[in-house]
Every structure is written in C-alpha cells, then in structure tokens.
Amino acid sequence: MSMAVVGLVAGMALGFAGYFGGFGAFLLVAALGAVGFVVGRFLDGDLEPGDFFRPRERDDRRR
C-alpha cells in the first residue's frame, strides 16, 4: 500500500472521529495512530528500542 493511500485512510479516520466524536475523539485517534505507527516501525525492524533512550551525539563544530 502506498504512503498516499495510508495518508488518505488516516485522514479519513481522523475526520470521522472529529465529526462524530468531537475534538477529544480526534486527539485520541491521532494519539493511537501515532502509537500504532511506532509499534509498526519496531515490528518491521526500522526502529530499535534504544533509539528513543540513547543520548544524541554532540556536534563538536559548535564550539
């Protein structure tokens, strides 16, 4: 499935949630969609658990 179709489906889901459930439902669907996206990236192997917790490398050129 292309990213355009995924974006279309996500936008439609958020639109229905906002229309029928109000702004709170819109935020809930958006948050759960983001969690599902991150979990999917973990399951695909694109992310590792340490990617969120290890410190970023410093850029020494800023000194």
Coordinates of C-alpha atoms in Angstrom, one line a residue:
M1 CA 0.0 0.0 0.0
S2 CA 1.5 3.4 -1.0
M3 CA 2.0 6.1 1.5
A4 CA -0.6 8.3 -0.2
V5 CA -3.3 5.6 0.4
V6 CA -2.1 5.3 4.1
G7 CA -2.4 9.0 4.5
L8 CA -5.8 9.1 2.9
V9 CA -7.1 6.4 5.2
A10 CA -5.6 8.0 8.3
G11 CA -7.1 11.4 7.3
M12 CA -10.5 9.9 6.8
A13 CA -10.3 8.1 10.1
L14 CA -9.4 11.4 11.9
G15 CA -12.1 13.2 10.0
F16 CA -14.8 10.7 11.1
A17 CA -13.6 10.7 14.6
G18 CA -13.6 14.5 14.7
Y19 CA -17.0 14.8 13.1
F20 CA -18.8 12.1 15.2
G21 CA -16.9 12.2 18.4
G22 CA -15.7 15.7 18.8
F23 CA -12.2 17.1 19.4
G24 CA -11.4 14.6 22.2
A25 CA -12.1 11.7 19.9
F26 CA -9.9 13.3 17.2
L27 CA -7.0 13.6 19.6
L28 CA -7.5 10.0 20.9
V29 CA -7.5 8.6 17.3
A30 CA -4.4 10.7 16.4
A31 CA -2.5 9.5 19.5
L32 CA -3.4 5.9 19.0
G33 CA -2.4 6.2 15.3
A34 CA 1.0 7.5 16.3
V35 CA 1.5 4.7 18.8
G36 CA 0.5 2.2 16.1
F37 CA 2.9 3.7 13.7
V38 CA 5.8 3.5 16.1
V39 CA 4.9 -0.1 17.0
G40 CA 4.7 -1.0 13.3
R41 CA 8.1 0.5 12.7
F42 CA 9.5 -1.6 15.6
L43 CA 7.9 -4.8 14.2
D44 CA 9.3 -4.0 10.7
G45 CA 12.8 -3.6 12.2
D46 CA 13.2 0.1 11.2
L47 CA 13.5 1.2 14.8
E48 CA 15.2 -0.2 17.9
P49 CA 14.1 0.4 21.5
G50 CA 17.4 2.2 22.2
D51 CA 16.7 4.8 19.5
F52 CA 14.5 6.7 21.9
F53 CA 16.7 6.4 25.0
R54 CA 20.3 6.8 23.9
P55 CA 21.8 10.3 24.1
R56 CA 22.4 12.1 20.8
E57 CA 25.9 12.6 19.6
R58 CA 27.2 16.1 20.2
D59 CA 28.4 18.2 17.3
D60 CA 31.8 19.5 18.2
R61 CA 31.8 22.1 15.5
R62 CA 29.5 24.4 17.5
R63 CA 32.3 25.4 19.9

